[in-house]
């Protein structure tokens, strides 16, 4: 998946739970990272914020896209 | 530590309300201030959350709508008090406009949050929710809508009175749907803030229903009916606790990111 697409989808997910300001901060952060680093960071964040059940569902949808 | 100070502050505000009401029994400047304080703190919590959540894009719309509802309720509470000082009846007044207009904003905000949750409705979930929804509907429709109709009152007064019941019925549906959404957040940091917000909604609807049932006694300032204000006050403080807590969580995530040592591998 292209990096830009990964970042867009990741930040959309972050915005849904933590708002646009946080999503914007993560967008800037993700652009400085390799593609491979983005998904684990997203997963860890979701686990912390929305809990294991919701994080699992969201990551499954995210990885299908 | 932050949460400790928040709980302490909210407890002091509630204690002030209880003490002022119980000591004065009638209306006074102190009871009026203590009546409005919980609603004011609730609105402040909404602005605090919006500061870290953001305003202006679609994802922040749900919170913005809910906070707008809080602000309308604050304006309504202030007008309710002011009209009392002007010796005008606060019932069937501009205060009603602000109370009622808050409902669609709150409902829209919670609906957008529910949509984010993407509930996967199964027969089991529907069966679990349906009985509670029926009970809630019984109270909001029977007491809030049907029960608030008085054939001796003018049409406009009846429409206004019954509109509160309609608003509470809609909020009751939101309560059940949000419960289904937030149960999936178990183990996550945002579970409890939304759960506390939910408690606030339940208390608010309960107070509204009691107001509809015992409207005359409440408006005459009789005890224990005046104590319905304690329920509204507590509802606002639960909203405030939920939204301040959510704001703390988001701020912590943002602060952690700023300090994050993760860098691109060279």
Short mmCIF file of N, CA, C and O in Angstrom, two decimals, chain B residues 18-69:
data_model
loop_
_atom_site.label_atom_id
_atom_site.label_comp_id
_atom_site.label_asym_id
_atom_site.label_seq_id
_atom_site.Cartn_x
_atom_site.Cartn_y
_atom_site.Cartn_z
N UNK B 18 -25.88 21.39 47.31
CA UNK B 18 -26.66 20.69 48.33
C UNK B 18 -26.84 21.56 49.57
O UNK B 18 -27.96 21.75 50.07
N UNK B 19 -25.75 22.11 50.04
CA UNK B 19 -25.78 22.90 51.28
C UNK B 19 -26.63 24.16 51.10
O UNK B 19 -27.47 24.48 51.95
N UNK B 20 -26.46 24.84 49.98
CA UNK B 20 -27.21 26.10 49.78
C UNK B 20 -28.71 25.83 49.69
O UNK B 20 -29.52 26.55 50.25
N UNK B 21 -29.07 24.75 49.01
CA UNK B 21 -30.49 24.42 48.90
C UNK B 21 -31.07 24.02 50.25
O UNK B 21 -32.16 24.44 50.62
N UNK B 22 -30.34 23.18 50.96
CA UNK B 22 -30.86 22.64 52.22
C UNK B 22 -30.89 23.70 53.31
O UNK B 22 -31.76 23.68 54.18
N UNK B 23 -29.94 24.65 53.26
CA UNK B 23 -29.91 25.69 54.29
C UNK B 23 -30.97 26.76 54.04
O UNK B 23 -31.60 27.24 54.98
N UNK B 24 -31.16 27.15 52.76
CA UNK B 24 -32.05 28.27 52.50
C UNK B 24 -33.49 27.84 52.27
O UNK B 24 -34.41 28.61 52.48
N UNK B 25 -33.69 26.59 51.80
CA UNK B 25 -35.03 26.06 51.52
C UNK B 25 -35.78 26.86 50.42
O UNK B 25 -36.38 26.32 49.53
N UNK B 26 -35.74 28.14 50.51
CA UNK B 26 -36.36 28.96 49.46
C UNK B 26 -35.31 29.35 48.43
O UNK B 26 -34.23 28.79 48.40
N UNK B 27 -35.61 30.33 47.60
CA UNK B 27 -34.68 30.78 46.58
C UNK B 27 -33.80 31.90 47.14
O UNK B 27 -34.26 32.73 47.92
N UNK B 28 -32.54 31.91 46.75
CA UNK B 28 -31.62 32.97 47.19
C UNK B 28 -30.54 33.09 46.13
O UNK B 28 -30.43 32.25 45.25
N UNK B 29 -29.73 34.15 46.26
CA UNK B 29 -28.64 34.34 45.31
C UNK B 29 -27.69 33.15 45.34
O UNK B 29 -27.21 32.68 44.30
N UNK B 30 -27.43 32.63 46.53
CA UNK B 30 -26.51 31.50 46.67
C UNK B 30 -27.06 30.26 45.97
O UNK B 30 -26.34 29.57 45.25
N UNK B 31 -28.35 29.98 46.15
CA UNK B 31 -28.91 28.79 45.50
C UNK B 31 -28.92 28.99 43.99
O UNK B 31 -28.69 28.04 43.24
N UNK B 32 -29.18 30.22 43.55
CA UNK B 32 -29.20 30.48 42.11
C UNK B 32 -27.82 30.29 41.49
O UNK B 32 -27.69 29.69 40.42
N UNK B 33 -26.79 30.79 42.17
CA UNK B 33 -25.42 30.61 41.66
C UNK B 33 -25.05 29.13 41.66
O UNK B 33 -24.50 28.60 40.70
N UNK B 34 -25.38 28.45 42.76
CA UNK B 34 -25.02 27.03 42.86
C UNK B 34 -25.80 26.20 41.85
O UNK B 34 -25.36 25.14 41.43
N UNK B 35 -26.97 26.69 41.44
CA UNK B 35 -27.79 26.00 40.44
C UNK B 35 -27.13 26.06 39.06
O UNK B 35 -27.16 25.09 38.30
N UNK B 36 -26.54 27.21 38.76
CA UNK B 36 -25.96 27.43 37.43
C UNK B 36 -24.54 26.87 37.31
O UNK B 36 -24.10 26.50 36.23
N UNK B 37 -23.83 26.82 38.44
CA UNK B 37 -22.42 26.39 38.41
C UNK B 37 -22.17 25.05 37.72
O UNK B 37 -21.25 24.96 36.89
N UNK B 38 -22.92 24.00 38.02
CA UNK B 38 -22.66 22.72 37.34
C UNK B 38 -22.78 22.84 35.82
O UNK B 38 -21.97 22.28 35.09
N UNK B 39 -23.79 23.57 35.36
CA UNK B 39 -23.96 23.74 33.92
C UNK B 39 -22.80 24.53 33.33
O UNK B 39 -22.32 24.23 32.22
N UNK B 40 -22.32 25.52 34.07
CA UNK B 40 -21.19 26.33 33.60
C UNK B 40 -19.93 25.46 33.49
O UNK B 40 -19.21 25.52 32.48
N UNK B 41 -19.67 24.65 34.51
CA UNK B 41 -18.50 23.76 34.50
C UNK B 41 -18.62 22.76 33.34
O UNK B 41 -17.63 22.44 32.68
N UNK B 42 -19.83 22.31 33.08
CA UNK B 42 -20.07 21.38 31.97
C UNK B 42 -19.68 22.02 30.65
O UNK B 42 -18.99 21.41 29.83
N UNK B 43 -20.10 23.25 30.42
CA UNK B 43 -19.75 23.95 29.18
C UNK B 43 -18.25 24.17 29.08
O UNK B 43 -17.65 24.01 28.02
N UNK B 44 -17.64 24.55 30.20
CA UNK B 44 -16.18 24.76 30.22
C UNK B 44 -15.45 23.47 29.85
O UNK B 44 -14.48 23.49 29.09
N UNK B 45 -15.96 22.33 30.35
CA UNK B 45 -15.32 21.05 30.03
C UNK B 45 -15.41 20.78 28.54
O UNK B 45 -14.49 20.22 27.93
N UNK B 46 -16.52 21.19 27.93
CA UNK B 46 -16.69 21.00 26.49
C UNK B 46 -15.67 21.82 25.72
O UNK B 46 -15.04 21.32 24.77
N UNK B 47 -15.46 23.07 26.12
CA UNK B 47 -14.47 23.92 25.44
C UNK B 47 -13.06 23.37 25.66
O UNK B 47 -12.22 23.42 24.76
N UNK B 48 -12.81 22.84 26.85
CA UNK B 48 -11.50 22.26 27.14
C UNK B 48 -11.24 21.08 26.20
O UNK B 48 -10.17 20.96 25.60
N UNK B 49 -12.24 20.23 26.04
CA UNK B 49 -12.08 19.07 25.15
C UNK B 49 -11.87 19.52 23.71
O UNK B 49 -11.00 19.01 23.00
N UNK B 50 -12.66 20.52 23.28
CA UNK B 50 -12.55 20.99 21.89
C UNK B 50 -11.18 21.57 21.61
O UNK B 50 -10.68 21.48 20.48
N UNK B 51 -10.56 22.16 22.61
CA UNK B 51 -9.21 22.74 22.45
C UNK B 51 -8.23 21.66 21.94
O UNK B 51 -7.41 21.91 21.08
N UNK B 52 -8.33 20.45 22.48
CA UNK B 52 -7.40 19.38 22.09
C UNK B 52 -7.97 18.51 20.97
O UNK B 52 -7.23 17.93 20.20
N UNK B 53 -9.31 18.48 20.87
CA UNK B 53 -9.95 17.64 19.87
C UNK B 53 -9.88 18.30 18.50
O UNK B 53 -9.59 17.68 17.49
N UNK B 54 -10.12 19.61 18.48
CA UNK B 54 -10.11 20.36 17.23
C UNK B 54 -11.52 20.72 16.81
O UNK B 54 -12.49 20.05 17.17
N UNK B 55 -11.60 21.80 16.05
CA UNK B 55 -12.90 22.25 15.53
C UNK B 55 -12.74 22.47 14.04
O UNK B 55 -11.69 22.91 13.60
N UNK B 56 -13.78 22.19 13.31
CA UNK B 56 -13.75 22.62 11.91
C UNK B 56 -13.76 21.51 10.89
O UNK B 56 -14.11 21.73 9.76
N UNK B 57 -13.39 20.30 11.32
CA UNK B 57 -13.46 19.20 10.34
C UNK B 57 -14.52 18.21 10.78
O UNK B 57 -14.96 18.21 11.92
N UNK B 58 -14.87 17.32 9.89
CA UNK B 58 -16.01 16.43 10.12
C UNK B 58 -15.86 15.58 11.37
O UNK B 58 -16.83 15.30 12.07
N UNK B 59 -14.61 15.17 11.66
CA UNK B 59 -14.44 14.26 12.80
C UNK B 59 -14.69 14.90 14.14
O UNK B 59 -14.98 14.22 15.11
N UNK B 60 -14.54 16.21 14.22
CA UNK B 60 -14.77 16.88 15.50
C UNK B 60 -16.21 17.35 15.63
O UNK B 60 -16.60 17.89 16.65
N UNK B 61 -17.00 17.11 14.57
CA UNK B 61 -18.36 17.64 14.56
C UNK B 61 -19.21 17.09 15.71
O UNK B 61 -20.00 17.81 16.30
N UNK B 62 -19.02 15.80 16.03
CA UNK B 62 -19.86 15.20 17.07
C UNK B 62 -19.66 15.92 18.40
O UNK B 62 -20.63 16.27 19.09
N UNK B 63 -18.40 16.14 18.76
CA UNK B 63 -18.12 16.81 20.03
C UNK B 63 -18.61 18.25 19.99
O UNK B 63 -19.19 18.74 20.96
N UNK B 64 -18.41 18.92 18.86
CA UNK B 64 -18.86 20.31 18.73
C UNK B 64 -20.38 20.41 18.91
O UNK B 64 -20.88 21.32 19.58
N UNK B 65 -21.11 19.48 18.34
CA UNK B 65 -22.57 19.49 18.46
C UNK B 65 -22.99 19.28 19.92
O UNK B 65 -23.90 19.97 20.42
N UNK B 66 -22.35 18.34 20.59
CA UNK B 66 -22.70 18.06 21.98
C UNK B 66 -22.38 19.27 22.85
O UNK B 66 -23.18 19.68 23.70
N UNK B 67 -21.23 19.88 22.63
CA UNK B 67 -20.84 21.06 23.41
C UNK B 67 -21.80 22.22 23.14
O UNK B 67 -22.16 22.96 24.06
N UNK B 68 -22.24 22.35 21.90
CA UNK B 68 -23.23 23.39 21.58
C UNK B 68 -24.50 23.17 22.38
O UNK B 68 -25.10 24.12 22.91
N UNK B 69 -24.89 21.89 22.50
CA UNK B 69 -26.05 21.55 23.33
C UNK B 69 -25.85 21.97 24.77
O UNK B 69 -26.73 22.54 25.41
#
